[in-house]
Tab-separated table of N, CA, C and O in Angstrom:
chain	number	residue	atom	x	y	z
A	240	UNK	N	117.317	96.861	164.143
A	240	UNK	CA	118.018	95.965	165.033
A	240	UNK	C	119.224	95.928	165.715
A	240	UNK	O	120.324	96.130	165.286
A	241	UNK	N	119.034	95.890	167.359
A	241	UNK	CA	120.373	96.493	167.748
A	241	UNK	C	121.656	95.341	167.337
A	241	UNK	O	121.094	93.752	167.270
A	242	UNK	N	122.759	95.605	167.633
A	242	UNK	CA	123.969	94.898	167.469
A	242	UNK	C	124.249	93.770	167.941
A	242	UNK	O	124.568	92.919	167.752
A	243	UNK	N	123.431	93.620	169.322
A	243	UNK	CA	123.672	92.145	170.261
A	243	UNK	C	122.710	91.521	170.216
A	243	UNK	O	122.747	90.159	170.607
A	244	UNK	N	122.135	91.495	169.021
A	244	UNK	CA	120.707	90.466	168.625
A	244	UNK	C	121.185	89.528	167.860
A	244	UNK	O	121.610	89.728	166.556
A	245	UNK	N	120.627	88.323	168.174
A	245	UNK	CA	120.739	86.845	167.289
A	245	UNK	C	119.318	86.597	167.003
A	245	UNK	O	118.376	86.584	167.311
A	246	UNK	N	119.356	85.653	165.774
A	246	UNK	CA	118.029	84.795	165.211
A	246	UNK	C	118.689	83.360	165.403
A	246	UNK	O	119.730	83.299	165.152
A	247	UNK	N	117.990	82.305	166.142
A	247	UNK	CA	118.414	80.758	165.773
A	247	UNK	C	117.039	80.232	165.225
A	247	UNK	O	116.070	80.544	165.513
A	248	UNK	N	117.351	79.374	164.607
A	248	UNK	CA	116.159	78.699	163.654
A	248	UNK	C	116.353	76.770	164.105
A	248	UNK	O	117.678	76.470	164.284
A	249	UNK	N	115.392	76.262	164.537
A	249	UNK	CA	115.271	74.807	164.621
A	249	UNK	C	114.076	74.576	163.252
A	249	UNK	O	113.344	74.972	163.815
A	250	UNK	N	114.867	73.596	162.658
A	250	UNK	CA	114.111	72.701	161.674
A	250	UNK	C	113.706	71.440	162.350
A	250	UNK	O	114.542	70.311	162.631
A	251	UNK	N	112.186	70.936	162.299
A	251	UNK	CA	112.404	69.475	162.286
A	251	UNK	C	110.999	68.979	161.897
A	251	UNK	O	109.890	69.510	160.873
A	252	UNK	N	110.640	67.625	162.242
A	252	UNK	CA	109.687	67.060	161.710
A	252	UNK	C	108.441	66.692	162.667
A	252	UNK	O	108.551	65.827	163.372
A	253	UNK	N	107.479	67.187	162.393
A	253	UNK	CA	106.244	67.287	163.433
A	253	UNK	C	106.058	67.860	164.282
A	253	UNK	O	107.074	68.761	164.432
A	254	UNK	N	104.886	67.962	164.358
A	254	UNK	CA	104.276	69.353	165.238
A	254	UNK	C	104.747	68.845	166.843
A	254	UNK	O	104.937	69.949	167.309
A	255	UNK	N	104.475	67.835	167.256
A	255	UNK	CA	104.874	67.805	168.642
A	255	UNK	C	106.480	67.700	168.875
A	255	UNK	O	107.012	68.386	169.703
A	256	UNK	N	107.144	67.504	168.205
A	256	UNK	CA	108.796	67.623	168.492
A	256	UNK	C	108.927	69.087	168.274
A	256	UNK	O	109.549	69.302	169.050
A	257	UNK	N	108.355	69.814	167.331
A	257	UNK	CA	108.582	71.131	167.572
A	257	UNK	C	107.488	71.916	168.368
A	257	UNK	O	108.623	72.825	169.162
A	258	UNK	N	106.837	71.940	168.753
A	258	UNK	CA	105.938	72.422	169.979
A	258	UNK	C	107.275	72.143	171.515
A	258	UNK	O	107.393	72.924	172.161
A	259	UNK	N	107.465	70.506	171.550
A	259	UNK	CA	108.674	70.155	172.866
A	259	UNK	C	110.222	71.482	172.412
A	259	UNK	O	110.576	71.753	173.524
A	260	UNK	N	110.244	71.596	171.466
A	260	UNK	CA	111.586	72.329	171.051
A	260	UNK	C	111.379	73.947	171.189
A	260	UNK	O	112.212	74.486	172.044
A	261	UNK	N	110.249	74.321	170.933
A	261	UNK	CA	109.765	75.924	171.166
A	261	UNK	C	109.291	76.054	172.994
A	261	UNK	O	109.987	77.142	173.396
A	262	UNK	N	109.035	75.179	173.294
A	262	UNK	CA	108.500	75.327	175.102
A	262	UNK	C	110.314	75.161	175.558
A	262	UNK	O	110.432	76.141	176.416
A	263	UNK	N	111.183	74.421	175.261
A	263	UNK	CA	112.374	74.187	176.004
A	263	UNK	C	113.025	75.558	175.551
A	263	UNK	O	113.641	76.020	176.543
A	264	UNK	N	113.257	76.142	174.417
A	264	UNK	CA	113.850	77.346	173.835
A	264	UNK	C	113.359	78.380	174.995
A	264	UNK	O	114.401	79.031	175.547
A	265	UNK	N	112.253	78.706	175.140
A	265	UNK	CA	111.713	79.788	175.668
A	265	UNK	C	111.782	79.539	177.331
A	265	UNK	O	112.045	80.786	177.916
A	266	UNK	N	111.562	78.240	177.337
A	266	UNK	CA	111.985	78.288	179.122
A	266	UNK	C	113.528	78.106	179.447
A	266	UNK	O	113.727	78.810	180.468
A	267	UNK	N	113.776	78.326	178.690
A	267	UNK	CA	115.913	77.596	178.873
A	267	UNK	C	116.240	79.282	178.591
A	267	UNK	O	117.469	79.351	179.735
A	268	UNK	N	115.945	80.025	178.194
A	268	UNK	CA	116.458	81.441	177.796
A	268	UNK	C	115.750	82.717	177.628
A	268	UNK	O	114.737	82.411	177.345
A	269	UNK	N	116.286	83.911	177.900
A	269	UNK	CA	115.346	84.825	177.572
A	269	UNK	C	115.515	85.527	175.879
A	269	UNK	O	116.341	86.151	175.469
A	270	UNK	N	114.438	84.396	175.447
A	270	UNK	CA	114.461	84.638	174.015
A	270	UNK	C	112.673	84.585	173.601
A	270	UNK	O	111.707	84.149	174.420
A	271	UNK	N	112.419	85.286	172.567
A	271	UNK	CA	111.181	85.337	171.889
A	271	UNK	C	111.252	84.562	170.898
A	271	UNK	O	111.847	84.549	169.882
A	272	UNK	N	109.848	83.790	170.452
A	272	UNK	CA	109.920	83.211	169.434
A	272	UNK	C	108.908	84.167	168.146
A	272	UNK	O	108.044	84.593	168.544
A	273	UNK	N	109.825	84.605	166.969
A	273	UNK	CA	109.312	85.245	166.266
A	273	UNK	C	108.842	84.483	165.066
A	273	UNK	O	108.185	85.202	164.378
A	274	UNK	N	108.819	83.339	164.658
A	274	UNK	CA	108.276	82.720	163.741
A	274	UNK	C	108.414	81.207	163.916
A	274	UNK	O	109.012	80.488	164.365
A	275	UNK	N	106.802	80.932	163.142
A	275	UNK	CA	106.581	79.349	163.376
A	275	UNK	C	106.017	79.181	161.926
A	275	UNK	O	105.312	79.783	161.356
A	276	UNK	N	106.591	78.149	161.182
A	276	UNK	CA	106.467	78.090	159.393
A	276	UNK	C	106.556	76.909	159.317
A	276	UNK	O	107.390	75.806	159.652
A	277	UNK	N	105.713	76.359	158.148
A	277	UNK	CA	105.385	75.086	157.565
A	277	UNK	C	106.699	75.314	156.305
A	277	UNK	O	106.115	76.195	155.379
A	278	UNK	N	107.493	74.373	156.271
A	278	UNK	CA	108.329	74.432	155.366
A	278	UNK	C	107.749	73.558	154.302
A	278	UNK	O	108.332	73.735	153.147
A	279	UNK	N	107.764	72.134	154.526
A	279	UNK	CA	106.913	71.054	153.425
A	279	UNK	C	106.120	70.446	154.103
A	279	UNK	O	106.137	70.587	155.340
A	280	UNK	N	105.633	69.527	153.320
A	280	UNK	CA	104.778	68.469	154.356
A	280	UNK	C	105.519	67.979	155.391
A	280	UNK	O	106.712	67.020	155.226
A	281	UNK	N	105.327	67.961	156.438
A	281	UNK	CA	105.552	67.365	157.643
A	281	UNK	C	106.668	67.845	158.330
A	281	UNK	O	107.018	67.714	159.724
A	282	UNK	N	107.340	68.933	157.657
A	282	UNK	CA	108.595	69.764	158.055
A	282	UNK	C	108.195	71.098	158.859
A	282	UNK	O	107.345	71.711	157.941
A	283	UNK	N	108.744	71.515	159.955
A	283	UNK	CA	108.331	72.970	160.451
A	283	UNK	C	109.458	73.262	161.009
A	283	UNK	O	110.626	72.842	161.356
A	284	UNK	N	109.470	74.906	160.931
A	284	UNK	CA	110.568	75.891	161.617
A	284	UNK	C	110.215	76.622	162.654
A	284	UNK	O	109.109	77.153	162.663
A	285	UNK	N	111.020	77.003	163.215
A	285	UNK	CA	110.789	78.219	164.442
A	285	UNK	C	112.005	79.036	164.689
A	285	UNK	O	113.067	78.085	164.582
A	286	UNK	N	111.569	80.266	164.735
A	286	UNK	CA	112.877	81.209	164.934
A	286	UNK	C	112.787	81.821	166.354
A	286	UNK	O	111.659	81.990	166.485
A	287	UNK	N	113.505	81.936	166.977
A	287	UNK	CA	114.056	82.555	168.314
A	287	UNK	C	114.328	83.683	168.240
A	287	UNK	O	115.533	83.613	167.149
A	288	UNK	N	114.432	85.133	168.959
A	288	UNK	CA	115.215	86.000	168.505
A	288	UNK	C	115.545	86.516	170.589
A	288	UNK	O	115.000	86.267	171.228
A	289	UNK	N	116.987	86.929	170.670
A	289	UNK	CA	117.338	87.440	171.700
A	289	UNK	C	118.947	87.712	171.624
A	289	UNK	O	119.589	87.963	170.683
A	290	UNK	N	119.358	87.942	172.770
A	290	UNK	CA	120.976	88.049	172.688
A	290	UNK	C	121.888	86.788	171.998
A	290	UNK	O	121.397	85.853	172.400
A	291	UNK	N	122.676	87.230	171.770
A	291	UNK	CA	123.261	85.752	171.322
A	291	UNK	C	123.556	84.841	172.312
A	291	UNK	O	123.723	83.422	171.699
A	292	UNK	N	123.891	85.000	173.295
A	292	UNK	CA	124.229	83.820	174.556
A	292	UNK	C	122.839	83.166	174.838
A	292	UNK	O	122.935	82.180	174.737
A	293	UNK	N	122.024	83.765	175.013
A	293	UNK	CA	120.650	83.127	175.199
A	293	UNK	C	120.171	82.099	173.995
A	293	UNK	O	119.694	81.381	174.061
A	294	UNK	N	120.400	83.161	172.736
A	294	UNK	CA	119.800	82.147	171.339
A	294	UNK	C	120.560	80.954	171.606
A	294	UNK	O	120.091	80.265	171.272
A	295	UNK	N	122.140	81.067	171.634
A	295	UNK	CA	122.724	79.594	171.453
A	295	UNK	C	122.092	78.758	172.705
A	295	UNK	O	122.099	77.956	172.233
A	296	UNK	N	121.806	79.082	173.886
A	296	UNK	CA	121.624	78.245	175.039
A	296	UNK	C	120.364	77.990	174.252
A	296	UNK	O	119.807	76.359	174.284
A	297	UNK	N	119.277	78.619	173.661
A	297	UNK	CA	117.969	78.092	173.634
A	297	UNK	C	118.246	77.317	172.654
A	297	UNK	O	117.186	76.201	172.556
A	298	UNK	N	118.774	77.154	171.840
A	298	UNK	CA	118.684	76.628	170.365
A	298	UNK	C	119.453	75.060	170.687
A	298	UNK	O	118.865	74.197	170.189
A	299	UNK	N	120.633	75.174	171.680
A	299	UNK	CA	121.020	73.965	172.353
A	299	UNK	C	119.725	72.945	173.035
A	299	UNK	O	119.647	72.031	172.730
A	300	UNK	N	119.283	73.907	173.742
A	300	UNK	CA	117.886	73.167	174.569
A	300	UNK	C	116.892	72.910	173.467
A	300	UNK	O	116.249	71.873	173.909
A	301	UNK	N	116.738	73.171	172.338
A	301	UNK	CA	115.523	73.257	171.745
A	301	UNK	C	115.811	71.806	170.828
A	301	UNK	O	115.127	70.994	170.466
A	302	UNK	N	117.363	71.878	170.414
A	302	UNK	CA	117.767	70.709	169.925
A	302	UNK	C	117.506	69.275	170.734
A	302	UNK	O	116.879	68.248	170.115
A	303	UNK	N	118.046	69.364	171.728
A	303	UNK	CA	118.143	68.435	172.613
A	303	UNK	C	116.333	67.778	172.842
A	303	UNK	O	115.923	66.779	172.941
A	304	UNK	N	115.161	68.656	173.270
A	304	UNK	CA	114.138	68.258	173.028
A	304	UNK	C	113.464	67.802	172.166
A	304	UNK	O	112.819	66.889	171.782
A	305	UNK	N	113.618	68.617	170.940
A	305	UNK	CA	113.245	67.759	169.642
A	305	UNK	C	113.694	66.403	169.395
A	305	UNK	O	112.918	65.634	168.742
A	306	UNK	N	115.262	66.382	169.624
A	306	UNK	CA	115.685	64.783	169.484
A	306	UNK	C	114.873	63.974	170.486
A	306	UNK	O	114.716	62.796	170.033
A	307	UNK	N	114.523	64.451	171.519
A	307	UNK	CA	113.496	63.735	172.586
A	307	UNK	C	112.288	63.112	172.119
A	307	UNK	O	111.982	62.089	172.158
A	308	UNK	N	111.856	64.200	171.421
A	308	UNK	CA	110.589	63.966	170.978
A	308	UNK	C	110.123	63.817	169.549
A	308	UNK	O	108.867	63.412	169.021
A	309	UNK	N	111.176	63.621	168.744
A	309	UNK	CA	111.297	63.244	167.234
A	309	UNK	C	112.277	63.714	166.392
A	309	UNK	O	113.319	63.100	167.137
A	310	UNK	N	112.147	64.489	165.226
A	310	UNK	CA	113.547	64.286	164.185
A	310	UNK	C	113.858	65.881	164.340
A	310	UNK	O	113.199	66.580	163.814
A	311	UNK	N	115.298	66.073	164.518
A	311	UNK	CA	115.563	67.178	164.226
A	311	UNK	C	116.091	67.113	162.832
A	311	UNK	O	117.291	66.500	162.767
A	312	UNK	N	115.929	67.995	162.163
A	312	UNK	CA	116.531	68.015	160.660
A	312	UNK	C	117.278	69.297	160.340
A	312	UNK	O	118.746	68.405	159.784
A	313	UNK	N	117.507	70.332	161.243
A	313	UNK	CA	118.360	70.928	161.075
A	313	UNK	C	118.303	72.225	161.983
A	313	UNK	O	117.647	72.589	162.610
A	314	UNK	N	119.577	73.057	162.521
A	314	UNK	CA	119.291	74.271	163.078
A	314	UNK	C	120.692	75.324	162.998
A	314	UNK	O	121.673	74.877	162.677
A	315	UNK	N	120.279	76.481	163.323
A	315	UNK	CA	121.294	77.096	163.223
A	315	UNK	C	121.351	78.784	163.964
A	315	UNK	O	120.024	78.864	164.118
A	316	UNK	N	122.355	79.331	163.935
A	316	UNK	CA	122.537	80.615	164.962
A	316	UNK	C	122.936	81.497	163.737
A	316	UNK	O	123.935	81.505	163.474
A	317	UNK	N	122.386	82.807	163.973
A	317	UNK	CA	122.682	83.897	163.318
A	317	UNK	C	122.638	85.113	164.083
A	317	UNK	O	122.191	85.764	164.904
A	318	UNK	N	124.379	85.259	164.509
A	318	UNK	CA	124.804	86.296	165.088
A	318	UNK	C	124.723	87.745	164.573
A	318	UNK	O	125.278	87.675	163.427
A	319	UNK	N	124.374	88.780	164.725
A	319	UNK	CA	124.024	89.930	164.215
A	319	UNK	C	123.194	89.950	162.925
A	319	UNK	O	124.260	90.034	161.977
A	320	UNK	N	122.073	89.326	162.767
A	320	UNK	CA	121.985	88.908	161.265
A	320	UNK	C	121.610	90.459	160.612
A	320	UNK	O	121.104	91.322	161.047
A	321	UNK	N	121.750	90.241	159.363
A	321	UNK	CA	121.602	91.718	158.576
A	321	UNK	C	119.972	92.076	158.803
A	321	UNK	O	118.777	91.070	158.697
A	322	UNK	N	119.468	93.132	158.871
A	322	UNK	CA	118.405	93.826	158.843
A	322	UNK	C	117.167	93.119	157.889
A	322	UNK	O	116.026	92.905	158.268
A	323	UNK	N	117.591	92.976	156.406
A	323	UNK	CA	116.770	92.266	155.480
A	323	UNK	C	116.422	90.685	155.923
A	323	UNK	O	115.142	90.425	155.764
A	324	UNK	N	117.588	89.935	156.344
A	324	UNK	CA	117.237	88.521	156.828
A	324	UNK	C	116.062	88.594	157.680
A	324	UNK	O	115.349	87.590	158.277
A	325	UNK	N	116.199	89.665	158.978
A	325	UNK	CA	115.622	89.304	160.213
A	325	UNK	C	114.128	90.050	159.567
A	325	UNK	O	113.085	89.200	160.052
A	326	UNK	N	113.598	90.996	158.703
A	326	UNK	CA	112.684	91.238	158.072
A	326	UNK	C	111.731	90.189	157.536
A	326	UNK	O	111.011	89.785	157.730
A	327	UNK	N	112.382	89.037	156.722
A	327	UNK	CA	112.127	87.892	155.988
A	327	UNK	C	111.048	87.111	157.027
A	327	UNK	O	110.059	86.414	156.755
A	328	UNK	N	111.721	87.404	158.400
A	328	UNK	CA	110.756	86.579	159.534
A	328	UNK	C	109.694	87.115	159.992
A	328	UNK	O	108.764	86.660	160.267
A	329	UNK	N	109.346	88.237	159.669
A	329	UNK	CA	108.491	89.463	160.174
A	329	UNK	C	107.708	89.275	159.111
A	329	UNK	O	107.078	90.597	159.115
A	330	UNK	N	106.831	88.602	158.345
A	330	UNK	CA	105.647	88.709	157.488
A	330	UNK	C	104.309	88.291	158.000
A	330	UNK	O	104.079	87.654	159.096
A	331	UNK	N	103.360	88.876	157.707
A	331	UNK	CA	102.046	88.729	158.342
A	331	UNK	C	101.510	87.524	158.440
A	331	UNK	O	100.971	87.112	159.506
A	332	UNK	N	101.749	86.427	157.816
A	332	UNK	CA	101.671	84.697	158.036
A	332	UNK	C	102.134	84.288	159.467
A	332	UNK	O	101.585	83.975	160.071
A	333	UNK	N	103.393	84.834	159.678
A	333	UNK	CA	104.123	84.404	160.558
A	333	UNK	C	103.165	85.171	161.966
A	333	UNK	O	103.385	84.470	163.165
A	334	UNK	N	103.178	86.505	161.645
A	334	UNK	CA	102.140	87.068	162.970
A	334	UNK	C	100.974	86.400	162.993
A	334	UNK	O	100.568	86.468	164.430
A	335	UNK	N	100.184	85.736	161.914
A	335	UNK	CA	99.034	85.352	162.391
A	335	UNK	C	99.425	84.064	162.928
A	335	UNK	O	98.627	83.527	163.969
A	336	UNK	N	100.347	83.348	162.713
A	336	UNK	CA	100.752	82.000	163.525
A	336	UNK	C	101.273	82.433	165.151
A	336	UNK	O	100.340	81.850	165.865
A	337	UNK	N	101.537	83.879	165.051
A	337	UNK	CA	102.063	83.942	166.473
A	337	UNK	C	100.766	84.229	167.226
A	337	UNK	O	100.626	84.101	168.335
A	338	UNK	N	99.949	85.008	166.833
A	338	UNK	CA	98.643	85.580	167.438
A	338	UNK	C	97.912	84.040	167.873
A	338	UNK	O	97.142	84.036	169.117
A	339	UNK	N	97.815	83.060	166.916
A	339	UNK	CA	96.893	81.750	167.047
A	339	UNK	C	97.872	81.365	168.463
A	339	UNK	O	97.153	80.784	169.468
A	340	UNK	N	98.916	81.358	168.639
A	340	UNK	CA	99.862	80.630	169.440
A	340	UNK	C	99.419	81.262	171.104
A	340	UNK	O	99.245	80.367	172.015
A	341	UNK	N	99.687	82.747	171.004
A	341	UNK	CA	99.391	83.352	171.990
A	341	UNK	C	97.904	83.189	172.636
A	341	UNK	O	97.760	82.989	173.438
A	342	UNK	N	96.712	82.835	171.626
A	342	UNK	CA	95.423	82.558	171.931
A	342	UNK	C	95.327	81.250	172.610
A	342	UNK	O	94.504	80.821	174.002
A	343	UNK	N	96.135	80.487	172.086
A	343	UNK	CA	95.839	79.277	172.766
A	343	UNK	C	96.643	79.075	174.102
A	343	UNK	O	96.169	77.936	175.042
A	344	UNK	N	97.634	79.602	174.335
A	344	UNK	CA	98.343	79.962	175.826
A	344	UNK	C	97.665	80.440	176.798
A	344	UNK	O	97.533	80.949	177.974
A	345	UNK	N	96.159	80.918	175.700
A	345	UNK	CA	95.705	82.172	176.864
A	345	UNK	C	95.968	83.717	177.293
A	345	UNK	O	95.624	84.695	177.679
A	346	UNK	N	97.202	83.905	176.277
A	346	UNK	CA	97.643	85.641	176.224
A	346	UNK	C	96.893	86.757	175.645
A	346	UNK	O	96.915	87.652	175.804
A	347	UNK	N	96.141	85.973	174.527
A	347	UNK	CA	95.208	86.720	173.714
A	347	UNK	C	93.781	86.775	173.952
A	347	UNK	O	92.787	86.826	174.297
């Protein structure tokens, strides 16, 4: 992973708030969604990856959208994440969720 890459994570309650947050993050900055996970009953998290400036901007935008549509539980930006940390987000289940999201958007 290049040293200028960062990861941002937002955690929220509810699918509507999360989808609004993901939309805002992707539309606001040059980031890509690398994971969407169910944390526990009703709580979901999404992770984006890009340059540090883009991830900071995306997470701030995602936070605002989530607050508008629901409840923001937590958010965090990880500049220069350790490769092991980044690999935790690249599991087969996360890849399957990305495939489903792509098919819903008509990309796949």
